[in-house]
Amino acid sequence: MNAGVPIIETRGLGKVYSAGTEAEVVALRDVDLRIERGAFVAIMGPSGSGKSTLMNLIGCLDTPGSGSYLCDGVDVSTLDAEGLAALRRDRIGFVFQGFHLLPRMTALDNVAMPLAYARVPPAERQRMAKDVLEAVGLGERSGHRPSELSGGQQQRVAIARALVNRPPLLLADEPTGALDSKTGEEILALFKRLRDEGHTVVLITHDAEVAAHADRTYIIRDGELHPERAEVAA
């Protein structure tokens, strides 16, 4: 989309939450992060480390308290609520641990749903949703509802839904957390294939074995981010 421009670039990114009249919690401190397009990066840390806060900022679900964030070359601080919503819709696909599929809708309709917000005509929605379901290996399951699919199949539907708008960035928050190890490996292999096809994949996890599948790992602890080698050397 913007050749030569990193998909994610943060400078001095910080976030402080107020826990009362006096108490403050520093969730994120001076994070500098640059991720090139086509990369597969893991951000790993324990519960409470700041990784969810960082994901919410990268995903434009929250706003930083300090520093700057450029998403695909766009300074998010210049966008109003409508602009942020459009950026999330067009440039970021989200995959979560809990799938978040609508139970009464088929796999095809779940995947097609984001296209309705983008005002894509109904026939085109169906075609695009079918294509992306086939790309994740679920073309023959397009008419099934979530209750008729395994956990791994549901996560593939969720990934297809994240990809249907063709965003350059895929944010995956503990995407294998609800899956058995074999199915988790299959989902991670799918992320590698998506990277090879030009998508940027950012994986948020607490699990070192999951993070090891990425090309590069960052460690986050007490709101501070470090490359993995810095953690190992410490």
Coordinates of N, CA and C in Angstrom, one line a residue:
M1 N 0.8 -1.2 0.0 CA 0.0 0.0 0.0 C 0.9 1.2 0.0
N2 N 1.8 1.3 1.0 CA 2.8 2.4 1.0 C 4.2 1.8 1.0
A3 N 4.7 1.5 -0.2 CA 5.9 0.8 -0.4 C 7.0 1.5 0.3
G4 N 7.9 0.8 1.1 CA 9.0 1.4 1.7 C 8.7 2.0 3.1
V5 N 7.4 2.1 3.4 CA 7.0 2.6 4.7 C 6.7 1.5 5.7
P6 N 7.2 1.5 6.9 CA 6.9 0.4 7.8 C 5.4 0.3 8.1
I7 N 4.9 -0.9 8.3 CA 3.5 -1.0 8.6 C 3.2 -0.5 10.1
I8 N 4.2 -0.6 11.0 CA 4.0 -0.2 12.3 C 5.3 0.6 12.7
E9 N 5.1 1.8 13.2 CA 6.2 2.6 13.7 C 5.8 3.4 14.9
T10 N 6.3 3.0 16.1 CA 6.0 3.8 17.3 C 7.3 4.4 17.8
R11 N 7.1 5.6 18.4 CA 8.2 6.3 19.0 C 7.8 6.8 20.4
G12 N 8.5 6.3 21.4 CA 8.2 6.8 22.8 C 6.8 6.5 23.2
L13 N 6.2 5.5 22.7 CA 4.8 5.2 23.0 C 4.6 4.9 24.5
G14 N 3.6 5.5 25.1 CA 3.4 5.3 26.6 C 1.9 5.4 26.9
K15 N 1.5 4.7 28.0 CA 0.1 4.7 28.4 C 0.1 4.6 29.9
V16 N -0.6 5.5 30.6 CA -0.8 5.5 32.0 C -2.3 5.4 32.3
Y17 N -2.7 4.5 33.2 CA -4.1 4.4 33.6 C -4.2 4.9 35.0
S18 N -5.2 5.7 35.3 CA -5.5 6.1 36.6 C -6.4 5.1 37.4
A19 N -5.9 4.6 38.5 CA -6.6 3.6 39.3 C -7.3 4.2 40.5
G20 N -7.5 5.5 40.5 CA -8.1 6.2 41.6 C -7.7 7.7 41.7
T21 N -7.9 8.3 42.8 CA -7.6 9.7 42.8 C -6.1 10.0 42.9
E22 N -5.3 9.0 43.4 CA -3.9 9.2 43.5 C -3.1 8.2 42.7
A23 N -3.6 6.9 42.7 CA -2.8 5.8 42.1 C -2.8 5.9 40.6
E24 N -1.6 5.7 40.0 CA -1.5 5.6 38.6 C -0.8 4.3 38.3
V25 N -1.2 3.6 37.2 CA -0.5 2.4 36.7 C 0.1 2.7 35.3
V26 N 1.4 2.6 35.3 CA 2.1 2.7 34.0 C 2.1 1.4 33.2
A27 N 1.2 1.4 32.2 CA 1.0 0.2 31.5 C 2.0 0.0 30.4
L28 N 2.5 1.1 29.9 CA 3.4 1.1 28.7 C 4.4 2.3 28.9
R29 N 5.7 2.0 28.6 CA 6.7 3.0 28.9 C 7.7 3.2 27.7
D30 N 7.6 4.3 27.0 CA 8.6 4.6 26.0 C 8.9 3.5 25.0
V31 N 7.9 3.0 24.4 CA 8.0 1.9 23.4 C 8.4 2.4 22.0
D32 N 9.6 2.0 21.5 CA 10.0 2.2 20.2 C 9.9 0.9 19.4
L33 N 9.1 0.8 18.4 CA 8.9 -0.4 17.7 C 8.7 -0.1 16.2
R34 N 9.4 -0.8 15.4 CA 9.3 -0.7 13.9 C 9.2 -2.1 13.3
I35 N 8.1 -2.3 12.6 CA 7.8 -3.5 12.0 C 7.6 -3.3 10.5
E36 N 8.4 -4.0 9.7 CA 8.3 -3.8 8.2 C 7.1 -4.7 7.7
R37 N 6.6 -4.3 6.5 CA 5.5 -5.1 5.9 C 6.1 -6.4 5.5
G38 N 5.2 -7.4 5.7 CA 5.6 -8.8 5.3 C 6.4 -9.5 6.4
A39 N 6.4 -8.9 7.6 CA 7.1 -9.6 8.8 C 6.1 -10.4 9.6
F40 N 6.7 -11.4 10.3 CA 5.9 -12.2 11.3 C 6.6 -12.0 12.6
V41 N 6.0 -11.2 13.5 CA 6.6 -10.8 14.7 C 5.7 -11.2 15.9
A42 N 6.4 -11.7 17.0 CA 5.7 -12.1 18.2 C 6.1 -11.0 19.3
I43 N 5.1 -10.7 20.1 CA 5.3 -9.8 21.2 C 4.8 -10.7 22.4
M44 N 5.8 -11.0 23.3 CA 5.6 -12.0 24.3 C 5.8 -11.4 25.7
G45 N 4.9 -11.8 26.6 CA 5.0 -11.3 28.0 C 4.0 -12.0 28.9
P46 N 4.2 -12.0 30.2 CA 3.2 -12.6 31.1 C 2.0 -11.7 31.3
S47 N 1.0 -12.1 32.0 CA -0.2 -11.4 32.3 C 0.2 -10.1 33.0
G48 N -0.3 -9.0 32.6 CA 0.0 -7.7 33.3 C 1.2 -7.0 32.8
S49 N 1.9 -7.6 31.8 CA 3.2 -7.0 31.3 C 3.0 -5.8 30.5
G50 N 1.8 -5.6 29.9 CA 1.6 -4.5 29.0 C 1.3 -4.9 27.5
K51 N 1.3 -6.2 27.3 CA 1.2 -6.6 25.9 C -0.2 -6.4 25.3
S52 N -1.2 -6.5 26.2 CA -2.6 -6.2 25.7 C -2.8 -4.7 25.4
T53 N -2.2 -3.9 26.3 CA -2.2 -2.5 26.1 C -1.6 -2.1 24.8
L54 N -0.4 -2.7 24.5 CA 0.3 -2.4 23.3 C -0.5 -2.9 22.1
M55 N -1.1 -4.0 22.2 CA -2.0 -4.5 21.1 C -3.1 -3.5 20.8
N56 N -3.8 -3.0 21.9 CA -4.9 -2.1 21.7 C -4.5 -0.8 21.1
L57 N -3.2 -0.4 21.4 CA -2.7 0.9 20.8 C -2.4 0.6 19.3
I58 N -1.7 -0.5 19.0 CA -1.4 -0.8 17.6 C -2.6 -1.0 16.8
G59 N -3.7 -1.6 17.4 CA -4.9 -1.9 16.7 C -5.8 -0.7 16.7
C60 N -5.4 0.5 17.2 CA -6.2 1.7 17.2 C -7.5 1.5 18.0
L61 N -7.5 0.6 19.0 CA -8.6 0.4 19.9 C -8.5 1.3 21.1
D62 N -7.4 1.9 21.3 CA -7.1 2.8 22.4 C -6.1 3.9 21.9
T63 N -6.0 5.0 22.6 CA -5.1 6.1 22.2 C -4.0 6.2 23.2
P64 N -2.7 6.5 22.7 CA -1.6 6.5 23.6 C -1.7 7.8 24.5
G65 N -1.0 7.7 25.6 CA -0.9 8.9 26.5 C 0.3 9.8 26.1
S66 N 1.3 9.1 25.5 CA 2.4 9.9 25.1 C 3.1 9.1 23.9
G67 N 3.9 9.9 23.2 CA 4.6 9.3 22.0 C 3.7 9.3 20.8
S68 N 4.2 8.6 19.7 CA 3.5 8.7 18.5 C 3.4 7.3 17.9
Y69 N 2.4 7.1 17.0 CA 2.2 5.8 16.3 C 1.8 6.1 14.9
L70 N 2.6 5.6 14.0 CA 2.2 5.6 12.6 C 1.8 4.2 12.1
C71 N 0.6 4.1 11.6 CA 0.1 2.8 11.1 C 0.1 2.9 9.6
D72 N 0.9 2.1 8.9 CA 1.0 2.2 7.4 C 1.2 3.6 7.0
G73 N 2.1 4.3 7.7 CA 2.4 5.7 7.3 C 1.5 6.8 7.8
V74 N 0.4 6.4 8.5 CA -0.6 7.4 8.9 C -0.4 7.6 10.4
D75 N -0.2 8.9 10.8 CA -0.2 9.3 12.2 C -1.6 9.2 12.8
V76 N -1.8 8.2 13.7 CA -3.1 8.0 14.1 C -3.6 9.2 15.0
S77 N -2.7 10.0 15.5 CA -3.2 11.1 16.4 C -3.9 12.2 15.6
T78 N -3.8 12.1 14.2 CA -4.4 13.1 13.4 C -5.8 12.7 13.0
L79 N -6.3 11.5 13.4 CA -7.6 10.9 13.0 C -8.6 11.1 14.1
D80 N -9.8 11.5 13.6 CA -11.0 11.5 14.5 C -11.5 10.1 14.6
A81 N -12.6 9.9 15.4 CA -13.2 8.6 15.6 C -13.6 7.9 14.3
E82 N -14.1 8.7 13.4 CA -14.5 8.1 12.1 C -13.3 7.6 11.3
G83 N -12.2 8.5 11.4 CA -11.0 8.1 10.7 C -10.4 6.9 11.3
L84 N -10.4 6.8 12.6 CA -9.8 5.6 13.3 C -10.6 4.3 12.9
A85 N -11.9 4.5 12.8 CA -12.8 3.3 12.5 C -12.5 2.9 11.0
A86 N -12.3 3.8 10.1 CA -11.9 3.5 8.8 C -10.6 2.8 8.7
L87 N -9.6 3.3 9.5 CA -8.3 2.7 9.4 C -8.3 1.3 9.9
R88 N -9.1 1.0 11.0 CA -9.2 -0.3 11.5 C -9.9 -1.2 10.5
R89 N -10.9 -0.7 9.8 CA -11.6 -1.5 8.9 C -10.7 -1.9 7.7
D90 N -10.0 -0.9 7.2 CA -9.3 -1.1 5.9 C -7.8 -1.7 6.1
R91 N -7.2 -1.5 7.2 CA -5.8 -1.8 7.3 C -5.4 -2.8 8.4
I92 N -6.4 -3.1 9.2 CA -6.0 -4.0 10.3 C -7.1 -5.2 10.4
G93 N -6.6 -6.4 10.5 CA -7.5 -7.5 10.7 C -7.2 -8.1 12.1
F94 N -8.2 -8.4 12.9 CA -8.1 -8.8 14.3 C -8.5 -10.3 14.4
V95 N -7.6 -11.1 15.1 CA -7.9 -12.5 15.4 C -7.7 -12.6 16.9
F96 N -8.8 -13.2 17.6 CA -8.7 -13.3 19.1 C -8.8 -14.8 19.5
Q97 N -8.5 -15.0 20.7 CA -8.5 -16.3 21.3 C -9.9 -16.9 21.2
G98 N -10.9 -16.1 21.5 CA -12.3 -16.6 21.6 C -13.1 -16.6 20.3
F99 N -12.5 -16.4 19.2 CA -13.1 -16.5 17.8 C -14.1 -15.4 17.5
H100 N -15.1 -15.2 18.5 CA -16.1 -14.1 18.3 C -16.9 -14.2 17.1
L101 N -17.4 -15.5 16.8 CA -18.2 -15.7 15.6 C -19.7 -15.6 16.1
L102 N -20.6 -15.1 15.2 CA -22.0 -15.0 15.5 C -22.6 -16.4 15.3
P103 N -23.2 -17.0 16.3 CA -23.6 -18.4 16.3 C -24.7 -18.7 15.3
R104 N -25.6 -17.8 15.0 CA -26.7 -18.1 14.1 C -26.4 -17.9 12.6
M105 N -25.2 -17.4 12.4 CA -24.7 -17.1 11.0 C -23.8 -18.2 10.5
T106 N -23.9 -18.5 9.2 CA -23.0 -19.5 8.6 C -21.5 -18.9 8.6
A107 N -20.6 -19.8 8.3 CA -19.2 -19.4 8.2 C -19.1 -18.3 7.1
L108 N -19.8 -18.5 6.0 CA -19.7 -17.6 4.9 C -20.3 -16.2 5.3
D109 N -21.4 -16.2 6.0 CA -22.0 -14.9 6.4 C -21.1 -14.2 7.5
N110 N -20.5 -15.0 8.4 CA -19.6 -14.4 9.4 C -18.4 -13.7 8.7
V111 N -17.9 -14.4 7.7 CA -16.7 -13.8 7.0 C -17.1 -12.6 6.2
A112 N -18.3 -12.6 5.6 CA -18.8 -11.5 4.8 C -19.2 -10.3 5.6
M113 N -19.5 -10.4 6.8 CA -20.0 -9.4 7.6 C -19.2 -8.0 7.6
P114 N -17.9 -8.1 7.7 CA -17.2 -6.8 7.6 C -17.3 -6.0 6.3
L115 N -17.6 -6.8 5.2 CA -17.8 -6.2 3.9 C -19.0 -5.3 3.9
A116 N -20.0 -5.7 4.7 CA -21.3 -4.9 4.8 C -20.9 -3.5 5.3
Y117 N -20.0 -3.4 6.3 CA -19.7 -2.1 6.8 C -18.9 -1.3 5.8
A118 N -18.2 -2.0 4.9 CA -17.4 -1.3 3.8 C -18.3 -1.0 2.6
R119 N -19.6 -1.3 2.7 CA -20.6 -1.1 1.7 C -20.3 -1.8 0.4
V120 N -19.8 -3.0 0.5 CA -19.6 -3.8 -0.7 C -21.0 -4.4 -1.0
P121 N -21.3 -4.5 -2.3 CA -22.6 -5.0 -2.7 C -22.7 -6.5 -2.3
P122 N -24.0 -7.0 -2.0 CA -24.2 -8.3 -1.4 C -23.5 -9.5 -2.2
A123 N -23.7 -9.4 -3.5 CA -23.2 -10.5 -4.4 C -21.7 -10.6 -4.3
E124 N -21.0 -9.4 -4.3 CA -19.6 -9.3 -4.2 C -19.1 -9.8 -2.9
R125 N -19.9 -9.4 -1.8 CA -19.5 -9.9 -0.5 C -19.4 -11.4 -0.4
Q126 N -20.4 -12.1 -1.0 CA -20.5 -13.5 -1.0 C -19.3 -14.1 -1.7
R127 N -19.0 -13.5 -2.9 CA -17.9 -14.0 -3.7 C -16.5 -13.9 -2.9
M128 N -16.3 -12.7 -2.3 CA -15.1 -12.4 -1.6 C -14.9 -13.3 -0.4
A129 N -16.0 -13.5 0.3 CA -16.0 -14.3 1.5 C -15.7 -15.8 1.2
K130 N -16.3 -16.3 0.1 CA -16.1 -17.6 -0.4 C -14.6 -17.8 -0.8
D131 N -14.1 -16.8 -1.5 CA -12.7 -16.9 -1.9 C -11.7 -17.0 -0.7
V132 N -12.0 -16.2 0.3 CA -11.0 -16.2 1.5 C -11.2 -17.4 2.3
L133 N -12.5 -18.0 2.4 CA -12.7 -19.2 3.1 C -11.9 -20.4 2.4
E134 N -11.9 -20.4 1.1 CA -11.2 -21.4 0.3 C -9.7 -21.2 0.6
A135 N -9.2 -20.0 0.7 CA -7.8 -19.7 0.9 C -7.3 -20.3 2.3
V136 N -8.2 -20.3 3.3 CA -7.8 -20.9 4.6 C -8.3 -22.3 4.7
G137 N -8.7 -23.0 3.6 CA -9.0 -24.4 3.6 C -10.3 -24.8 4.1
L138 N -11.3 -23.9 4.1 CA -12.7 -24.1 4.6 C -13.8 -23.9 3.5
G139 N -13.4 -23.9 2.3 CA -14.4 -23.7 1.2 C -15.6 -24.6 1.3
E140 N -15.4 -25.9 1.7 CA -16.5 -26.8 1.7 C -17.3 -26.7 3.0
R141 N -16.9 -25.9 3.9 CA -17.6 -25.7 5.2 C -18.3 -24.3 5.3
S142 N -18.4 -23.7 4.1 CA -19.0 -22.3 4.2 C -20.4 -22.2 4.6
G143 N -21.2 -23.3 4.5 CA -22.6 -23.2 4.9 C -22.8 -23.7 6.3
H144 N -21.7 -24.1 7.1 CA -21.9 -24.5 8.4 C -21.9 -23.4 9.4
R145 N -22.6 -23.6 10.5 CA -22.6 -22.6 11.6 C -21.5 -22.9 12.6
P146 N -21.1 -22.0 13.4 CA -19.9 -22.2 14.3 C -20.1 -23.5 15.2
S147 N -21.3 -23.8 15.6 CA -21.5 -25.0 16.5 C -21.2 -26.3 15.7
E148 N -21.2 -26.2 14.4 CA -20.9 -27.4 13.6 C -19.5 -27.5 13.1
L149 N -18.6 -26.6 13.7 CA -17.2 -26.6 13.3 C -16.4 -26.9 14.5
S150 N -15.2 -27.5 14.3 CA -14.2 -27.7 15.4 C -13.6 -26.3 15.8
G151 N -12.9 -26.3 16.9 CA -12.2 -25.1 17.4 C -11.3 -24.6 16.3
G152 N -10.5 -25.4 15.7 CA -9.5 -25.0 14.7 C -10.2 -24.4 13.5
Q153 N -11.4 -25.1 13.1 CA -12.1 -24.5 12.0 C -12.7 -23.2 12.3
Q154 N -13.2 -23.0 13.5 CA -13.8 -21.7 13.9 C -12.7 -20.6 13.9
Q155 N -11.5 -21.0 14.3 CA -10.4 -20.0 14.2 C -10.0 -19.7 12.8
R156 N -10.1 -20.7 11.9 CA -9.8 -20.4 10.5 C -10.9 -19.4 9.9
V157 N -12.2 -19.6 10.3 CA -13.2 -18.7 9.9 C -12.9 -17.3 10.4
A158 N -12.5 -17.2 11.7 CA -12.1 -15.9 12.3 C -11.0 -15.2 11.5
I159 N -10.0 -16.0 11.1 CA -8.9 -15.5 10.3 C -9.4 -15.1 9.0
A160 N -10.2 -15.9 8.3 CA -10.8 -15.5 7.0 C -11.6 -14.1 7.2
R161 N -12.3 -14.0 8.2 CA -13.1 -12.7 8.5 C -12.1 -11.6 8.6
A162 N -11.0 -11.8 9.3 CA -10.0 -10.7 9.5 C -9.3 -10.3 8.2
L163 N -9.3 -11.3 7.2 CA -8.6 -11.1 5.9 C -9.4 -10.6 4.8
V164 N -10.8 -10.6 5.0 CA -11.7 -10.4 3.9 C -11.6 -9.0 3.3
N165 N -11.2 -8.0 4.1 CA -11.1 -6.7 3.6 C -9.7 -6.4 3.0
R166 N -8.9 -7.5 3.0 CA -7.5 -7.5 2.5 C -6.6 -6.4 3.2
P167 N -6.6 -6.4 4.6 CA -5.8 -5.5 5.3 C -4.3 -5.9 5.2
P168 N -3.4 -4.9 5.2 CA -2.0 -5.3 5.2 C -1.5 -5.8 6.6
L169 N -2.2 -5.6 7.7 CA -1.8 -5.9 9.0 C -2.8 -6.9 9.7
L170 N -2.2 -8.0 10.2 CA -3.1 -9.0 10.9 C -2.6 -9.0 12.4
L171 N -3.4 -8.6 13.3 CA -3.1 -8.7 14.8 C -3.8 -9.9 15.4
A172 N -3.0 -10.8 16.0 CA -3.5 -12.0 16.5 C -3.2 -12.1 18.0
D173 N -4.3 -12.0 18.8 CA -4.1 -12.0 20.3 C -4.4 -13.4 20.9
E174 N -3.3 -14.1 21.3 CA -3.4 -15.4 21.8 C -4.3 -16.3 20.9
P175 N -4.0 -16.4 19.6 CA -4.9 -17.1 18.7 C -5.0 -18.6 18.9
T176 N -4.0 -19.2 19.5 CA -4.0 -20.6 19.7 C -4.4 -21.0 21.2
G177 N -4.7 -20.0 22.0 CA -5.0 -20.3 23.4 C -6.1 -21.2 23.7
A178 N -7.1 -21.3 22.8 CA -8.3 -22.1 23.1 C -8.2 -23.4 22.3
L179 N -7.0 -23.7 21.7 CA -6.9 -24.9 20.8 C -5.9 -25.9 21.3
D180 N -6.1 -27.2 20.9 CA -5.1 -28.2 21.3 C -3.8 -27.9 20.5
S181 N -2.7 -28.6 21.0 CA -1.4 -28.2 20.4 C -1.3 -28.5 18.9
K182 N -1.9 -29.6 18.5 CA -1.8 -29.9 17.0 C -2.5 -28.9 16.2
T183 N -3.7 -28.5 16.6 CA -4.5 -27.5 15.9 C -3.8 -26.2 16.0
G184 N -3.2 -25.9 17.1 CA -2.5 -24.6 17.2 C -1.3 -24.6 16.2
E185 N -0.6 -25.7 16.0 CA 0.5 -25.7 15.1 C -0.1 -25.4 13.7
E186 N -1.3 -25.9 13.4 CA -1.8 -25.7 12.0 C -2.2 -24.2 11.8
I187 N -2.7 -23.6 12.9 CA -3.0 -22.2 12.8 C -1.7 -21.3 12.6
L188 N -0.7 -21.7 13.3 CA 0.6 -21.0 13.2 C 1.2 -21.2 11.8
A189 N 1.1 -22.4 11.3 CA 1.5 -22.7 9.9 C 0.8 -21.8 8.9
L190 N -0.5 -21.6 9.2 CA -1.3 -20.7 8.3 C -0.8 -19.3 8.4
F191 N -0.5 -18.8 9.6 CA 0.1 -17.4 9.7 C 1.4 -17.3 8.9
K192 N 2.2 -18.4 8.9 CA 3.5 -18.3 8.1 C 3.2 -18.2 6.6
R193 N 2.1 -18.9 6.2 CA 1.8 -18.9 4.8 C 1.3 -17.5 4.4
L194 N 0.5 -16.9 5.3 CA 0.0 -15.5 5.1 C 1.1 -14.5 5.0
R195 N 2.2 -14.7 5.9 CA 3.4 -13.9 5.8 C 4.0 -14.0 4.4
D196 N 4.1 -15.2 4.0 CA 4.8 -15.5 2.7 C 4.0 -14.9 1.5
E197 N 2.7 -14.6 1.8 CA 1.8 -14.0 0.7 C 1.8 -12.5 0.8
G198 N 2.6 -12.0 1.8 CA 2.7 -10.5 1.9 C 2.1 -9.8 3.1
H199 N 1.3 -10.6 3.9 CA 0.7 -10.0 5.0 C 1.7 -9.8 6.1
T200 N 1.5 -8.8 7.0 CA 2.3 -8.6 8.2 C 1.5 -9.2 9.3
V201 N 2.1 -10.1 10.1 CA 1.4 -10.8 11.2 C 2.1 -10.4 12.5
V202 N 1.3 -9.8 13.4 CA 1.8 -9.5 14.8 C 1.1 -10.4 15.8
L203 N 1.8 -11.3 16.4 CA 1.3 -12.3 17.3 C 1.5 -11.9 18.8
I204 N 0.4 -11.8 19.6 CA 0.6 -11.5 21.0 C 0.4 -12.8 21.8
T205 N 1.4 -13.1 22.6 CA 1.3 -14.4 23.3 C 2.1 -14.3 24.6
H206 N 1.7 -15.3 25.5 CA 2.5 -15.5 26.7 C 3.4 -16.7 26.6
D207 N 3.2 -17.4 25.5 CA 3.8 -18.8 25.3 C 5.1 -18.7 24.4
A208 N 6.2 -19.1 25.0 CA 7.5 -19.0 24.3 C 7.5 -20.0 23.1
E209 N 6.8 -21.1 23.2 CA 6.8 -22.1 22.1 C 6.0 -21.5 20.9
V210 N 4.9 -20.8 21.2 CA 4.2 -20.1 20.2 C 5.0 -19.0 19.5
A211 N 5.6 -18.2 20.4 CA 6.4 -17.1 19.9 C 7.5 -17.5 19.0
A212 N 8.1 -18.8 19.2 CA 9.2 -19.3 18.5 C 8.9 -19.5 17.0
H213 N 7.6 -19.5 16.6 CA 7.2 -19.7 15.2 C 7.4 -18.3 14.4
A214 N 7.5 -17.2 15.2 CA 7.6 -15.9 14.5 C 9.1 -15.8 14.0
D215 N 9.3 -14.8 13.1 CA 10.7 -14.5 12.6 C 11.4 -13.7 13.7
R216 N 10.7 -12.9 14.5 CA 11.4 -12.1 15.5 C 10.4 -12.0 16.7
T217 N 11.0 -12.0 17.9 CA 10.3 -11.9 19.1 C 10.7 -10.7 19.9
Y218 N 9.7 -10.0 20.4 CA 10.0 -9.0 21.4 C 9.4 -9.4 22.8
I219 N 10.2 -9.1 23.8 CA 9.7 -9.4 25.2 C 9.2 -8.1 25.8
I220 N 8.0 -8.2 26.4 CA 7.5 -7.0 27.1 C 7.4 -7.4 28.6
R221 N 7.9 -6.5 29.4 CA 7.8 -6.8 30.9 C 7.7 -5.4 31.6
D222 N 6.8 -5.3 32.5 CA 6.6 -4.1 33.3 C 6.4 -2.9 32.3
G223 N 5.8 -3.1 31.2 CA 5.5 -2.0 30.3 C 6.6 -1.6 29.3
E224 N 7.8 -2.3 29.4 CA 8.9 -2.0 28.6 C 9.2 -3.1 27.6
L225 N 9.5 -2.7 26.4 CA 9.7 -3.7 25.3 C 11.2 -3.8 24.9
H226 N 11.6 -5.1 24.7 CA 13.0 -5.4 24.4 C 13.0 -6.5 23.3
P227 N 13.9 -6.4 22.4 CA 14.1 -7.6 21.5 C 14.5 -8.8 22.3
E228 N 14.2 -10.0 21.8 CA 14.4 -11.2 22.6 C 15.8 -11.4 23.0
R229 N 16.8 -11.0 22.1 CA 18.2 -11.3 22.4 C 18.6 -10.4 23.7
A230 N 18.0 -9.3 23.9 CA 18.3 -8.5 25.1 C 17.9 -9.2 26.3
E231 N 16.7 -9.9 26.2 CA 16.2 -10.6 27.4 C 17.1 -11.8 27.7
V232 N 17.5 -12.5 26.6 CA 18.4 -13.7 26.8 C 19.7 -13.3 27.5
A233 N 20.3 -12.1 27.0 CA 21.6 -11.7 27.5 C 21.5 -11.2 28.9
A234 N 20.3 -10.8 29.4 CA 20.2 -10.2 30.7 C 20.5 -11.1 31.8

